[in-house]
Amino acid sequence: DAGVTQSPTHLIKTRGQQVTLRCSPISGHKSVSWYQQVLGQGPQFIFQYYEKEERGRGNFPDRFSARQFPNYSSELNVNALLLGDSALYLCASRSGTLVSYEQYFGPGTRLTVT
Amino acid sequence: AQSVAQPEDQVNVAEGNPLTVKCTYSVSGNPYLFWYVQYPNRGLQFLLKYITGDNLVKGSYGFEAEFNKSQTSFHLKKPSALVSDSALYFCAVRDSGGYNKLIFGAGTRLAVHP
């Protein structure tokens, strides 16, 4: 079975631009979360979506937004990019059942803002 | 505040020797704990979890972890290290706020020398 997939793999943007990152969860998984991993740090939670509804939001500015589609794939949008937004953006999926707690991560999208 | 601490930035061990990567946590309520591994330019791979039950949990690739409630620790262990185990290891705890947000430690780099 395919794991979590993310696109693109790498992205270079200029300050002030906007970016959209995409994620497809493991087949059958209904929950998707987004994390930001800055170099040298652990991942930081950005959003969680379940059944197309936002279920949690981390301590990130309103420039960050996301959505989940009927097929459970998800997009993360970041507007007005800053140099500090340069990071590895990770998508994670979870089945969403009450007994499943582990999240499975994709390979990430490396965003560089210049 | 809920948090995870990984007190060692790097752990060095000789191939064939046992390894331990330390993790302590602070969370309200019962802790749901996880270990993930990250190889260069890759996403996070799930190794194991503790939800309830036996304090010693077994995971992928021969890894295990010991949950100690009194010491609020969840150390990762392996009886015999391989060079291929060299990677970045993250401990995480599920946020008790009602959704499946993971709070990660800063990571520990494991270097296994031949």
mmCIF file of C-alpha atoms in Angstrom:
data_model
loop_
_atom_site.group_PDB
_atom_site.id
_atom_site.type_symbol
_atom_site.label_atom_id
_atom_site.label_comp_id
_atom_site.label_asym_id
_atom_site.label_seq_id
_atom_site.Cartn_x
_atom_site.Cartn_y
_atom_site.Cartn_z
ATOM 1 C CA ASP A 1 0.000 0.000 0.000
ATOM 2 C CA ALA A 2 1.163 3.515 -0.746
ATOM 3 C CA GLY A 3 2.105 5.643 2.206
ATOM 4 C CA VAL A 4 1.441 9.323 2.673
ATOM 5 C CA THR A 5 2.458 11.277 -0.390
ATOM 6 C CA GLN A 6 3.326 14.950 -0.605
ATOM 7 C CA SER A 7 3.998 17.336 -3.456
ATOM 8 C CA PRO A 8 6.110 19.055 -4.453
ATOM 9 C CA THR A 9 9.291 17.652 -2.945
ATOM 10 C CA HIS A 10 11.140 20.938 -3.004
ATOM 11 C CA LEU A 11 10.016 24.501 -3.535
ATOM 12 C CA ILE A 12 11.813 27.825 -3.705
ATOM 13 C CA LYS A 13 9.775 31.000 -3.241
ATOM 14 C CA THR A 14 10.450 34.682 -2.747
ATOM 15 C CA ARG A 15 9.377 36.702 0.280
ATOM 16 C CA GLY A 16 5.795 37.896 -0.038
ATOM 17 C CA GLN A 17 4.726 35.123 -2.384
ATOM 18 C CA GLN A 18 2.112 32.482 -1.682
ATOM 19 C CA VAL A 19 2.587 28.707 -1.693
ATOM 20 C CA THR A 20 0.314 25.654 -1.749
ATOM 21 C CA LEU A 21 1.498 22.273 -0.516
ATOM 22 C CA ARG A 22 -0.410 19.065 -1.172
ATOM 23 C CA CYS A 23 -0.859 15.823 0.722
ATOM 24 C CA SER A 24 -2.569 12.519 0.030
ATOM 25 C CA PRO A 25 -3.144 10.332 3.093
ATOM 26 C CA ILE A 26 -2.874 6.587 3.332
ATOM 27 C CA SER A 27 -5.884 4.953 1.717
ATOM 28 C CA GLY A 28 -8.678 4.677 4.252
ATOM 29 C CA HIS A 29 -7.248 7.324 6.578
ATOM 30 C CA LYS A 30 -9.628 10.174 7.299
ATOM 31 C CA SER A 31 -7.460 12.424 9.445
ATOM 32 C CA VAL A 32 -4.656 14.630 8.152
ATOM 33 C CA SER A 33 -2.324 16.830 10.169
ATOM 34 C CA TRP A 34 0.316 19.324 9.086
ATOM 35 C CA TYR A 35 3.582 20.002 10.894
ATOM 36 C CA GLN A 36 6.431 22.447 10.335
ATOM 37 C CA GLN A 37 9.972 21.257 11.016
ATOM 38 C CA VAL A 38 12.593 23.959 11.148
ATOM 39 C CA LEU A 39 16.174 22.775 10.789
ATOM 40 C CA GLY A 40 17.502 21.447 14.069
ATOM 41 C CA GLN A 41 14.127 21.290 15.785
ATOM 42 C CA GLY A 42 11.301 18.849 16.262
ATOM 43 C CA PRO A 43 8.129 19.170 14.199
ATOM 44 C CA GLN A 44 5.600 21.787 15.326
ATOM 45 C CA PHE A 45 1.874 21.194 14.883
ATOM 46 C CA ILE A 46 0.055 23.486 12.446
ATOM 47 C CA PHE A 47 -3.371 21.971 11.696
ATOM 48 C CA GLN A 48 -5.445 18.844 12.017
ATOM 49 C CA TYR A 49 -8.368 17.973 9.773
ATOM 50 C CA TYR A 50 -10.823 15.134 10.184
ATOM 51 C CA GLU A 51 -13.709 14.430 7.851
ATOM 52 C CA LYS A 52 -13.048 17.739 6.081
ATOM 53 C CA GLU A 53 -13.385 19.810 9.245
ATOM 54 C CA GLU A 54 -10.624 21.622 11.100
ATOM 55 C CA ARG A 55 -10.217 19.909 14.460
ATOM 56 C CA GLY A 56 -7.121 21.643 15.765
ATOM 57 C CA ARG A 57 -4.864 24.594 15.059
ATOM 58 C CA GLY A 58 -1.395 25.272 16.376
ATOM 59 C CA ASN A 59 0.225 28.561 17.263
ATOM 60 C CA PHE A 60 0.727 29.824 13.720
ATOM 61 C CA PRO A 61 -0.379 33.135 12.181
ATOM 62 C CA ASP A 62 -3.431 33.509 9.976
ATOM 63 C CA ARG A 63 -1.165 33.482 6.935
ATOM 64 C CA PHE A 64 -1.330 29.710 7.315
ATOM 65 C CA SER A 65 -4.513 27.992 6.186
ATOM 66 C CA ALA A 66 -5.515 24.519 5.114
ATOM 67 C CA ARG A 67 -8.384 22.465 3.864
ATOM 68 C CA GLN A 68 -9.342 18.838 3.368
ATOM 69 C CA PHE A 69 -11.163 17.535 0.344
ATOM 70 C CA PRO A 70 -13.886 14.857 0.049
ATOM 71 C CA ASN A 71 -11.234 12.274 -0.913
ATOM 72 C CA TYR A 72 -9.393 13.195 2.352
ATOM 73 C CA SER A 73 -6.435 14.771 0.579
ATOM 74 C CA SER A 74 -5.352 18.116 1.950
ATOM 75 C CA GLU A 75 -3.706 21.382 1.008
ATOM 76 C CA LEU A 76 -1.686 23.750 3.165
ATOM 77 C CA ASN A 77 -1.527 27.359 2.020
ATOM 78 C CA VAL A 78 0.899 29.960 3.264
ATOM 79 C CA ASN A 79 0.467 33.585 2.214
ATOM 80 C CA ALA A 80 2.899 36.508 2.381
ATOM 81 C CA LEU A 81 5.900 34.250 2.855
ATOM 82 C CA LEU A 82 8.625 35.253 5.281
ATOM 83 C CA LEU A 83 12.199 34.024 5.443
ATOM 84 C CA GLY A 84 11.283 32.259 8.700
ATOM 85 C CA ASP A 85 8.780 30.088 6.861
ATOM 86 C CA SER A 86 11.673 28.146 5.352
ATOM 87 C CA ALA A 87 11.257 24.631 6.716
ATOM 88 C CA LEU A 88 10.302 21.050 5.992
ATOM 89 C CA TYR A 89 6.512 20.763 5.944
ATOM 90 C CA LEU A 90 5.265 17.354 6.962
ATOM 91 C CA CYS A 91 1.865 15.846 6.428
ATOM 92 C CA ALA A 92 0.681 12.992 8.631
ATOM 93 C CA SER A 93 -2.348 10.770 8.331
ATOM 94 C CA ARG A 94 -4.213 8.700 10.877
ATOM 95 C CA SER A 95 -7.051 6.292 10.367
ATOM 96 C CA GLY A 96 -9.356 8.215 12.674
ATOM 97 C CA THR A 97 -10.691 5.255 14.587
ATOM 98 C CA LEU A 98 -10.866 5.560 18.351
ATOM 99 C CA VAL A 99 -8.097 3.004 18.925
ATOM 100 C CA SER A 100 -5.559 4.331 16.428
ATOM 101 C CA TYR A 101 -3.294 7.009 17.798
ATOM 102 C CA GLU A 102 -0.131 6.777 15.724
ATOM 103 C CA GLN A 103 0.319 9.133 12.820
ATOM 104 C CA TYR A 104 2.126 8.199 9.624
ATOM 105 C CA PHE A 105 4.215 10.886 8.008
ATOM 106 C CA GLY A 106 4.948 11.681 4.400
ATOM 107 C CA PRO A 107 8.422 12.566 3.094
ATOM 108 C CA GLY A 108 7.737 16.279 3.433
ATOM 109 C CA THR A 109 8.018 19.343 1.238
ATOM 110 C CA ARG A 110 11.182 21.367 1.652
ATOM 111 C CA LEU A 111 10.253 25.064 1.329
ATOM 112 C CA THR A 112 12.989 27.633 0.906
ATOM 113 C CA VAL A 113 12.052 31.313 1.045
ATOM 114 C CA THR A 114 14.611 33.758 -0.366
ATOM 115 C CA ALA B 1 2.375 23.176 29.806
ATOM 116 C CA GLN B 2 2.800 19.874 28.053
ATOM 117 C CA SER B 3 6.276 19.143 26.817
ATOM 118 C CA VAL B 4 8.836 16.549 25.826
ATOM 119 C CA ALA B 5 12.522 16.723 26.662
ATOM 120 C CA GLN B 6 15.300 14.816 24.989
ATOM 121 C CA PRO B 7 18.319 15.703 27.109
ATOM 122 C CA GLU B 8 20.980 14.454 24.710
ATOM 123 C CA ASP B 9 21.628 16.168 21.386
ATOM 124 C CA GLN B 10 23.713 13.217 20.260
ATOM 125 C CA VAL B 11 24.338 9.655 21.385
ATOM 126 C CA ASN B 12 27.364 7.725 20.184
ATOM 127 C CA VAL B 13 27.522 3.952 20.414
ATOM 128 C CA ALA B 14 29.633 1.202 18.901
ATOM 129 C CA GLU B 15 28.012 -1.306 16.606
ATOM 130 C CA GLY B 16 26.830 -4.340 18.525
ATOM 131 C CA ASN B 17 26.526 -2.483 21.823
ATOM 132 C CA PRO B 18 23.190 -1.683 23.450
ATOM 133 C CA LEU B 19 21.791 1.786 22.920
ATOM 134 C CA THR B 20 19.498 4.047 24.920
ATOM 135 C CA VAL B 21 17.960 7.321 23.779
ATOM 136 C CA LYS B 22 16.375 9.238 26.618
ATOM 137 C CA CYS B 23 13.019 11.007 26.759
ATOM 138 C CA THR B 24 11.068 12.622 29.581
ATOM 139 C CA TYR B 25 7.624 14.144 29.299
ATOM 140 C CA SER B 26 5.204 16.431 31.042
ATOM 141 C CA VAL B 27 1.495 16.028 30.282
ATOM 142 C CA SER B 28 -1.770 16.255 32.145
ATOM 143 C CA GLY B 29 -3.623 12.980 32.378
ATOM 144 C CA ASN B 30 -2.468 9.636 31.029
ATOM 145 C CA PRO B 31 0.391 9.971 28.542
ATOM 146 C CA TYR B 32 0.206 8.609 25.019
ATOM 147 C CA LEU B 33 3.860 8.347 23.945
ATOM 148 C CA PHE B 34 5.559 7.733 20.623
ATOM 149 C CA TRP B 35 8.991 7.318 19.086
ATOM 150 C CA TYR B 36 9.775 8.267 15.499
ATOM 151 C CA VAL B 37 12.962 8.040 13.447
ATOM 152 C CA GLN B 38 14.033 10.393 10.674
ATOM 153 C CA TYR B 39 16.653 9.567 8.077
ATOM 154 C CA PRO B 40 18.306 12.374 6.047
ATOM 155 C CA ASN B 41 15.919 14.117 3.679
ATOM 156 C CA ARG B 42 13.076 11.867 4.735
ATOM 157 C CA GLY B 43 9.896 12.158 6.729
ATOM 158 C CA LEU B 44 9.342 10.594 10.127
ATOM 159 C CA GLN B 45 8.900 6.843 10.453
ATOM 160 C CA PHE B 46 6.790 5.474 13.306
ATOM 161 C CA LEU B 47 8.726 3.092 15.584
ATOM 162 C CA LEU B 48 6.482 2.358 18.557
ATOM 163 C CA LYS B 49 3.896 3.715 20.960
ATOM 164 C CA TYR B 50 2.770 3.405 24.543
ATOM 165 C CA ILE B 51 -0.920 3.869 25.221
ATOM 166 C CA THR B 52 -1.600 1.559 28.139
ATOM 167 C CA GLY B 53 -0.584 -1.857 29.421
ATOM 168 C CA ASP B 54 2.917 -3.307 29.758
ATOM 169 C CA ASN B 55 5.613 -0.783 30.539
ATOM 170 C CA LEU B 56 7.961 -2.372 27.992
ATOM 171 C CA VAL B 57 6.709 -1.912 24.444
ATOM 172 C CA LYS B 58 8.266 -3.460 21.369
ATOM 173 C CA GLY B 59 8.403 -1.787 18.015
ATOM 174 C CA SER B 60 9.913 -1.903 14.567
ATOM 175 C CA TYR B 61 13.512 -2.840 13.654
ATOM 176 C CA GLY B 62 14.248 -4.403 17.067
ATOM 177 C CA PHE B 63 13.590 -1.233 19.047
ATOM 178 C CA GLU B 64 11.753 -1.195 22.354
ATOM 179 C CA ALA B 65 10.898 1.463 24.890
ATOM 180 C CA GLU B 66 10.378 1.457 28.621
ATOM 181 C CA PHE B 67 7.627 3.567 30.149
ATOM 182 C CA ASN B 68 8.279 4.734 33.696
ATOM 183 C CA LYS B 69 5.391 6.662 35.191
ATOM 184 C CA SER B 70 7.139 7.710 38.403
ATOM 185 C CA GLN B 71 10.084 9.145 36.474
ATOM 186 C CA THR B 72 7.878 10.430 33.609
ATOM 187 C CA SER B 73 10.276 8.817 31.168
ATOM 188 C CA PHE B 74 9.965 6.838 27.963
ATOM 189 C CA HIS B 75 13.474 5.777 26.950
ATOM 190 C CA LEU B 76 14.124 4.091 23.616
ATOM 191 C CA LYS B 77 16.361 1.020 23.671
ATOM 192 C CA LYS B 78 17.899 -1.582 21.425
ATOM 193 C CA PRO B 79 19.996 -4.529 22.619
ATOM 194 C CA SER B 80 22.475 -4.451 19.745
ATOM 195 C CA ALA B 81 22.998 -1.347 17.619
ATOM 196 C CA LEU B 82 23.539 -1.407 13.853
ATOM 197 C CA VAL B 83 25.348 1.197 11.774
ATOM 198 C CA SER B 84 22.109 1.547 9.816
ATOM 199 C CA ASP B 85 20.367 2.735 13.021
ATOM 200 C CA SER B 86 22.255 6.035 12.703
ATOM 201 C CA ALA B 87 19.543 8.666 12.323
ATOM 202 C CA LEU B 88 17.597 11.372 14.149
ATOM 203 C CA TYR B 89 15.171 10.101 16.791
ATOM 204 C CA PHE B 90 12.154 11.999 18.075
ATOM 205 C CA CYS B 91 10.059 11.333 21.138
ATOM 206 C CA ALA B 92 6.491 12.685 21.089
ATOM 207 C CA VAL B 93 3.486 12.879 23.377
ATOM 208 C CA ARG B 94 -0.125 13.273 22.356
ATOM 209 C CA ASP B 95 -1.605 16.564 23.479
ATOM 210 C CA SER B 96 -4.313 16.005 26.070
ATOM 211 C CA GLY B 97 -6.399 18.826 24.605
ATOM 212 C CA GLY B 98 -8.843 16.530 22.852
ATOM 213 C CA TYR B 99 -7.397 16.045 19.392
ATOM 214 C CA ASN B 100 -4.410 14.138 18.117
ATOM 215 C CA LYS B 101 -1.789 16.841 18.135
ATOM 216 C CA LEU B 102 1.694 15.488 18.759
ATOM 217 C CA ILE B 103 4.203 17.450 20.812
ATOM 218 C CA PHE B 104 7.745 16.549 19.812
ATOM 219 C CA GLY B 105 11.070 16.760 21.538
ATOM 220 C CA ALA B 106 13.983 18.466 19.814
ATOM 221 C CA GLY B 107 15.417 15.167 18.670
ATOM 222 C CA THR B 108 18.512 13.096 19.430
ATOM 223 C CA ARG B 109 21.037 12.210 16.776
ATOM 224 C CA LEU B 110 22.203 8.616 17.111
ATOM 225 C CA ALA B 111 25.589 7.767 15.636
ATOM 226 C CA VAL B 112 26.539 4.094 15.540
ATOM 227 C CA HIS B 113 30.214 3.543 14.770
ATOM 228 C CA PRO B 114 31.577 0.351 13.158
#
